[in-house]
Coordinates of N, CA, C and O in Angstrom, one line a residue:
M181 N 93.8 -20.4 -30.4 CA 93.3 -21.7 -30.6 C 93.3 -21.9 -29.1 O 94.6 -21.8 -28.3
L182 N 92.5 -22.6 -28.4 CA 92.1 -23.2 -27.0 C 92.9 -24.6 -27.0 O 93.0 -25.4 -28.1
T183 N 93.6 -24.3 -25.8 CA 94.9 -25.8 -25.8 C 93.5 -27.1 -25.2 O 92.2 -26.3 -24.6
I184 N 93.7 -27.8 -25.3 CA 92.6 -28.9 -24.3 C 92.2 -28.6 -22.6 O 91.5 -28.6 -22.6
N185 N 93.5 -28.3 -22.1 CA 93.2 -28.4 -21.0 C 92.3 -26.6 -20.7 O 91.3 -26.5 -20.1
K186 N 92.6 -25.7 -21.5 CA 91.9 -24.5 -21.3 C 90.3 -24.7 -21.9 O 89.4 -24.1 -21.3
F187 N 90.4 -25.8 -23.1 CA 88.6 -26.4 -23.2 C 88.0 -27.0 -21.9 O 87.2 -26.6 -22.0
L188 N 88.9 -27.7 -21.9 CA 88.3 -28.4 -20.3 C 87.8 -27.9 -19.2 O 86.8 -28.0 -18.8
S189 N 89.0 -26.8 -18.7 CA 88.5 -25.8 -18.2 C 86.8 -25.4 -18.2 O 86.2 -24.8 -17.3
T190 N 87.4 -24.7 -19.5 CA 85.9 -24.2 -20.0 C 84.7 -24.8 -20.1 O 84.0 -24.5 -19.6
I191 N 84.5 -26.0 -20.1 CA 83.3 -26.6 -20.4 C 83.2 -27.3 -19.0 O 81.7 -26.9 -18.4
V192 N 83.9 -27.4 -17.7 CA 83.3 -27.5 -16.4 C 82.9 -26.5 -15.9 O 81.7 -26.3 -15.4
L193 N 83.3 -25.1 -16.1 CA 83.0 -23.8 -15.7 C 81.5 -23.6 -16.3 O 80.3 -23.3 -15.8
T194 N 81.6 -23.9 -17.6 CA 80.1 -23.6 -18.3 C 79.2 -25.1 -17.9 O 77.9 -24.4 -17.3
A195 N 79.3 -25.6 -17.9 CA 78.4 -27.5 -17.0 C 77.8 -26.8 -15.8 O 76.7 -26.8 -15.7
S196 N 78.7 -26.1 -14.8 CA 78.1 -25.9 -13.3 C 77.5 -24.6 -13.8 O 76.4 -24.6 -13.1
L197 N 77.4 -23.7 -14.4 CA 76.7 -22.6 -14.6 C 75.3 -23.0 -15.6 O 74.3 -22.9 -14.8
A198 N 75.5 -23.8 -16.2 CA 74.5 -24.3 -17.1 C 73.4 -25.1 -15.9 O 72.3 -25.2 -16.1
L199 N 74.1 -26.3 -14.8 CA 73.3 -26.9 -14.4 C 72.4 -26.1 -13.1 O 71.3 -25.9 -12.8
C200 N 73.2 -25.2 -13.0 CA 72.7 -24.3 -11.5 C 71.5 -23.3 -12.1 O 70.4 -23.1 -11.6
S201 N 71.6 -23.2 -13.6 CA 70.6 -22.6 -14.2 C 69.5 -22.9 -14.6 O 68.5 -22.6 -15.4
S202 N 69.6 -24.5 -14.5 CA 68.8 -25.3 -15.4 C 67.6 -25.7 -14.5 O 66.7 -25.2 -15.0
S203 N 67.5 -25.1 -13.2 CA 66.1 -25.1 -12.6 C 65.4 -23.8 -12.5 O 64.3 -23.7 -12.4
A204 N 66.2 -22.7 -12.8 CA 65.5 -21.7 -12.9 C 65.0 -21.5 -14.8 O 64.1 -20.7 -15.1
Y205 N 65.8 -22.1 -15.7 CA 65.2 -22.0 -17.2 C 65.1 -23.4 -17.7 O 65.6 -24.2 -18.1
A206 N 64.0 -24.2 -16.9 CA 64.0 -25.3 -17.3 C 64.2 -26.0 -18.7 O 64.2 -26.9 -19.3
D207 N 62.9 -24.9 -19.0 CA 63.2 -24.9 -20.9 C 64.7 -25.5 -21.7 O 64.8 -26.1 -23.0
D208 N 65.6 -24.3 -21.4 CA 67.2 -24.7 -21.4 C 67.5 -26.1 -21.1 O 69.1 -25.8 -21.9
F209 N 67.3 -26.6 -20.2 CA 68.0 -27.8 -19.9 C 68.6 -28.3 -20.6 O 69.8 -29.0 -20.9
C210 N 67.9 -29.3 -21.5 CA 68.3 -30.3 -22.8 C 69.0 -29.6 -23.5 O 70.4 -30.1 -24.3
T211 N 69.2 -28.5 -24.2 CA 69.7 -27.5 -24.6 C 71.4 -27.3 -24.2 O 72.2 -27.5 -24.4
D212 N 71.4 -27.0 -23.0 CA 72.2 -27.2 -22.3 C 73.5 -28.6 -22.1 O 74.6 -28.0 -22.3
Q213 N 72.4 -29.7 -21.8 CA 72.9 -30.9 -21.7 C 73.8 -30.9 -22.8 O 74.8 -31.9 -23.0
A214 N 73.1 -30.8 -24.3 CA 73.2 -31.0 -25.7 C 74.6 -30.6 -25.7 O 75.7 -30.8 -26.6
E215 N 74.9 -28.7 -25.1 CA 76.2 -28.3 -25.7 C 77.3 -28.7 -24.5 O 78.5 -28.8 -25.0
L216 N 76.8 -29.2 -23.3 CA 77.8 -30.3 -22.7 C 78.5 -31.3 -23.7 O 79.8 -31.5 -23.3
A217 N 77.5 -32.3 -23.8 CA 77.6 -33.0 -24.6 C 78.7 -33.1 -26.0 O 79.7 -33.8 -26.0
T218 N 78.1 -31.9 -27.0 CA 78.8 -31.9 -27.7 C 80.7 -31.2 -27.4 O 81.6 -31.9 -28.0
S219 N 80.1 -30.4 -26.5 CA 82.0 -29.9 -25.9 C 82.9 -31.3 -25.6 O 84.2 -30.9 -25.9
I220 N 81.9 -32.2 -25.0 CA 82.8 -33.2 -24.5 C 83.6 -34.3 -25.9 O 84.6 -34.9 -26.0
M221 N 82.3 -34.4 -26.7 CA 82.8 -35.0 -27.8 C 83.5 -34.5 -28.8 O 84.9 -35.2 -29.2
Q222 N 84.1 -33.0 -28.7 CA 85.1 -32.1 -29.4 C 86.4 -32.4 -28.6 O 86.7 -32.7 -29.2
L223 N 86.4 -32.6 -27.5 CA 87.7 -32.7 -27.0 C 87.7 -34.1 -26.9 O 89.3 -34.8 -27.3
R224 N 87.1 -35.3 -27.1 CA 87.3 -36.7 -27.4 C 88.4 -36.7 -28.9 O 89.0 -37.3 -29.4
Q225 N 87.3 -36.1 -29.6 CA 88.1 -35.7 -31.1 C 89.1 -35.2 -31.4 O 90.1 -35.7 -32.3
M226 N 89.9 -34.2 -30.3 CA 90.6 -33.1 -30.7 C 91.9 -34.4 -30.1 O 92.9 -34.2 -30.2
G227 N 91.7 -35.2 -29.0 CA 92.6 -36.7 -28.8 C 92.9 -36.4 -27.1 O 93.7 -36.6 -26.8
A228 N 92.0 -35.7 -26.4 CA 91.9 -35.5 -25.1 C 91.9 -36.6 -24.5 O 91.2 -37.7 -24.8
P229 N 93.0 -37.1 -23.6 CA 93.0 -38.3 -22.9 C 92.1 -38.7 -21.9 O 91.5 -37.9 -21.2
V230 N 91.5 -40.1 -22.3 CA 90.0 -39.9 -21.3 C 90.5 -40.1 -20.1 O 89.4 -39.5 -19.2
S231 N 91.8 -40.1 -19.2 CA 92.1 -40.2 -17.8 C 91.5 -38.7 -17.4 O 91.0 -38.4 -16.3
K232 N 92.2 -37.6 -18.2 CA 92.0 -36.4 -18.2 C 90.6 -35.4 -17.6 O 90.0 -35.0 -17.3
M233 N 89.9 -36.4 -19.1 CA 88.3 -36.1 -18.9 C 87.4 -36.7 -17.6 O 86.9 -35.7 -17.3
I234 N 87.9 -38.1 -17.3 CA 86.9 -38.7 -16.2 C 87.7 -37.7 -15.2 O 86.6 -37.6 -14.0
K235 N 89.2 -37.2 -14.8 CA 89.5 -36.6 -13.8 C 88.8 -35.2 -13.3 O 88.2 -34.6 -12.4
A236 N 89.0 -34.7 -14.4 CA 88.0 -33.3 -14.7 C 86.6 -33.5 -14.1 O 86.0 -32.6 -13.6
A237 N 86.0 -34.1 -14.9 CA 84.4 -34.3 -14.1 C 84.5 -35.1 -12.9 O 83.5 -34.4 -12.4
N238 N 84.9 -35.6 -11.8 CA 85.1 -35.8 -10.9 C 85.5 -34.8 -10.0 O 85.3 -34.9 -8.6
N239 N 85.9 -33.6 -10.4 CA 86.5 -32.5 -9.6 C 85.7 -32.2 -9.5 O 85.5 -30.9 -8.7
S240 N 84.2 -32.1 -10.2 CA 83.0 -31.1 -9.8 C 82.2 -31.5 -8.2 O 82.7 -32.6 -7.8
S241 N 82.4 -30.7 -7.6 CA 82.2 -30.5 -6.1 C 80.4 -30.9 -6.3 O 79.5 -31.5 -5.3
D242 N 79.7 -30.5 -7.4 CA 77.9 -30.9 -7.6 C 78.1 -32.3 -8.0 O 78.3 -32.8 -9.6
E243 N 77.1 -33.5 -7.6 CA 77.2 -34.6 -7.8 C 76.3 -35.1 -8.6 O 76.8 -35.7 -9.8
R244 N 75.2 -34.1 -9.2 CA 74.5 -34.5 -10.5 C 75.3 -33.8 -11.9 O 75.3 -34.4 -12.7
L245 N 76.2 -33.0 -11.6 CA 77.2 -32.4 -12.9 C 78.1 -33.6 -12.9 O 78.5 -34.0 -14.0
R246 N 78.7 -33.6 -11.9 CA 79.7 -34.8 -11.8 C 79.2 -36.1 -12.9 O 79.8 -37.2 -13.1
K247 N 78.1 -36.8 -12.1 CA 77.5 -37.8 -12.6 C 77.3 -37.8 -14.2 O 77.4 -38.6 -15.3
L248 N 76.4 -36.5 -14.7 CA 76.3 -36.5 -16.1 C 77.4 -36.3 -16.7 O 77.6 -37.1 -17.6
M249 N 78.9 -35.6 -16.1 CA 79.7 -35.6 -17.2 C 80.7 -36.6 -17.0 O 81.1 -37.2 -17.9
V250 N 80.3 -37.6 -16.2 CA 81.3 -38.7 -16.2 C 80.4 -40.1 -17.2 O 81.3 -40.3 -18.2
S251 N 79.2 -39.8 -17.0 CA 78.4 -40.4 -17.9 C 78.7 -40.2 -19.4 O 78.8 -41.0 -20.9
Y252 N 78.4 -38.9 -19.9 CA 78.8 -37.9 -21.1 C 80.1 -38.5 -21.7 O 80.6 -39.0 -22.9
T253 N 81.0 -38.7 -20.4 CA 82.2 -38.8 -21.2 C 82.8 -40.0 -21.3 O 83.4 -40.7 -22.5
E254 N 82.4 -41.2 -20.9 CA 82.3 -42.9 -20.9 C 81.4 -42.5 -22.5 O 82.4 -43.9 -23.2
T255 N 80.5 -42.2 -22.2 CA 79.4 -42.4 -23.9 C 80.6 -41.9 -24.9 O 80.6 -42.8 -26.1
A256 N 81.2 -40.8 -25.0 CA 81.5 -40.4 -26.0 C 83.1 -40.8 -26.3 O 83.6 -41.0 -27.1
Y257 N 83.8 -41.5 -25.1 CA 84.9 -42.0 -25.6 C 84.5 -43.6 -25.5 O 85.8 -44.7 -26.2
N258 N 83.4 -44.0 -25.9 CA 83.1 -45.3 -26.6 C 82.8 -45.1 -28.0 O 82.2 -46.4 -28.7
R259 N 82.8 -44.3 -28.9 CA 82.4 -43.7 -29.9 C 83.9 -43.8 -30.6 O 84.6 -43.8 -30.1
E260 N 83.9 -43.8 -32.0 CA 85.0 -43.4 -32.8 C 85.5 -42.3 -32.8 O 84.5 -41.1 -32.9
R261 N 87.0 -42.0 -32.6 CA 87.7 -40.9 -33.4 C 88.0 -40.5 -34.3 O 88.4 -41.8 -35.4
Y262 N 87.5 -39.7 -35.5 CA 87.8 -39.4 -36.6 C 88.9 -38.6 -36.9 O 89.8 -38.0 -36.1
A263 N 89.9 -38.8 -38.0 CA 90.9 -38.0 -38.7 C 90.7 -36.7 -39.0 O 91.4 -36.4 -39.2
T264 N 89.5 -36.8 -39.7 CA 89.1 -35.2 -40.5 C 88.6 -34.6 -39.6 O 87.7 -35.0 -39.0
K265 N 88.6 -33.0 -39.9 CA 88.1 -32.1 -39.2 C 86.3 -32.2 -39.7 O 85.5 -32.3 -38.6
E266 N 85.9 -32.8 -40.8 CA 84.8 -32.7 -41.2 C 83.6 -33.5 -40.2 O 82.8 -33.4 -39.2
Y267 N 84.2 -35.1 -40.3 CA 83.7 -36.2 -39.8 C 83.9 -35.6 -37.9 O 83.0 -36.2 -37.2
Q268 N 85.0 -35.0 -37.7 CA 85.3 -34.8 -36.2 C 84.1 -33.7 -35.9 O 83.4 -33.9 -34.7
H269 N 83.8 -33.1 -36.4 CA 82.7 -32.0 -36.3 C 81.1 -32.8 -36.0 O 80.2 -32.4 -35.2
Q270 N 81.0 -33.3 -37.1 CA 79.6 -34.0 -37.5 C 79.6 -35.2 -36.1 O 78.6 -35.3 -35.8
A271 N 80.9 -35.6 -35.6 CA 80.6 -36.3 -34.8 C 79.9 -35.5 -33.5 O 79.3 -36.0 -32.3
A272 N 80.7 -34.6 -33.3 CA 80.5 -33.8 -32.0 C 79.1 -33.2 -32.1 O 78.2 -33.2 -30.6
V273 N 78.6 -33.0 -32.9 CA 77.0 -32.4 -33.5 C 75.7 -33.3 -33.4 O 75.0 -33.4 -32.8
D274 N 76.0 -34.7 -34.2 CA 75.8 -36.1 -33.8 C 75.3 -36.3 -32.3 O 74.2 -36.7 -31.9
F275 N 76.5 -36.2 -31.7 CA 76.3 -36.3 -30.1 C 75.5 -35.9 -29.2 O 74.6 -36.2 -28.1
G276 N 75.8 -34.3 -29.5 CA 74.9 -33.6 -28.8 C 73.5 -33.4 -29.2 O 72.9 -33.4 -28.4
T277 N 73.0 -34.1 -30.5 CA 71.9 -33.9 -31.0 C 71.1 -35.2 -30.0 O 70.0 -35.3 -29.9
E278 N 72.0 -36.4 -30.1 CA 71.5 -37.3 -29.5 C 71.2 -37.5 -28.0 O 70.1 -37.9 -27.4
V279 N 72.0 -36.5 -27.3 CA 71.8 -36.3 -25.8 C 70.6 -35.2 -25.9 O 69.6 -35.7 -24.9
Y280 N 70.3 -34.1 -26.8 CA 69.2 -33.5 -26.5 C 68.0 -34.2 -26.5 O 67.0 -33.8 -26.0
N281 N 67.8 -35.1 -27.7 CA 66.6 -36.1 -27.8 C 66.2 -36.7 -26.4 O 65.2 -36.9 -26.1
M282 N 67.6 -37.6 -26.2 CA 67.1 -38.2 -25.4 C 66.5 -37.6 -23.6 O 65.6 -37.6 -23.5
C283 N 67.1 -36.1 -23.6 CA 66.7 -35.3 -22.7 C 65.4 -35.2 -22.8 O 64.7 -35.0 -21.8
K284 N 64.8 -34.4 -24.1 CA 63.8 -34.1 -23.9 C 62.6 -35.3 -24.4 O 61.4 -35.4 -23.5
Q285 N 62.9 -36.6 -24.0 CA 62.2 -38.0 -24.3 C 61.9 -38.1 -23.0 O 60.9 -38.2 -22.3
V286 N 63.3 -37.6 -21.8 CA 62.9 -38.0 -20.4 C 62.1 -37.2 -19.5 O 61.1 -37.4 -19.1
R287 N 62.2 -36.0 -20.2 CA 61.2 -34.7 -19.7 C 60.0 -34.9 -19.7 O 59.1 -34.8 -19.3
R288 N 59.6 -35.4 -21.2 CA 58.1 -35.7 -21.4 C 57.5 -36.5 -21.0 O 56.4 -36.4 -20.5
T289 N 58.3 -37.6 -20.7 CA 57.6 -38.9 -20.0 C 57.9 -38.4 -18.7 O 56.6 -38.8 -18.0
S290 N 58.5 -37.8 -17.8 CA 58.9 -37.3 -16.5 C 57.4 -36.3 -16.4 O 57.0 -36.1 -15.3
D291 N 56.9 -35.4 -17.5 CA 56.2 -34.7 -17.6 C 54.4 -35.3 -17.2 O 53.6 -34.5 -16.9
R292 N 54.1 -36.9 -17.4 CA 52.8 -37.1 -17.4 C 52.5 -37.4 -16.6 O 53.2 -37.6 -15.3

């Protein structure tokens, strides 16, 4: 099982790669954002301290990634933390879905 610190490091690395590849694979951008948001909510549900999450987000050298991670982290920590694994999983999935839907809406609007 991954510790919170290892999971957090993996998320930052994955998010960096996803953001870099998003320009080459524009259709996958919203999927990458949903996965990032889901992972952040998973950490929130696992009890990761918000201070660690914000610190990790702010360590990114990419300004776009930093802003996204801070925004997703702040939003996730404004949501309820659940006690059961089932509700924790559902909260993470729902958060990822919400981010995906918002991303697609923004991309549709900007394509007009």
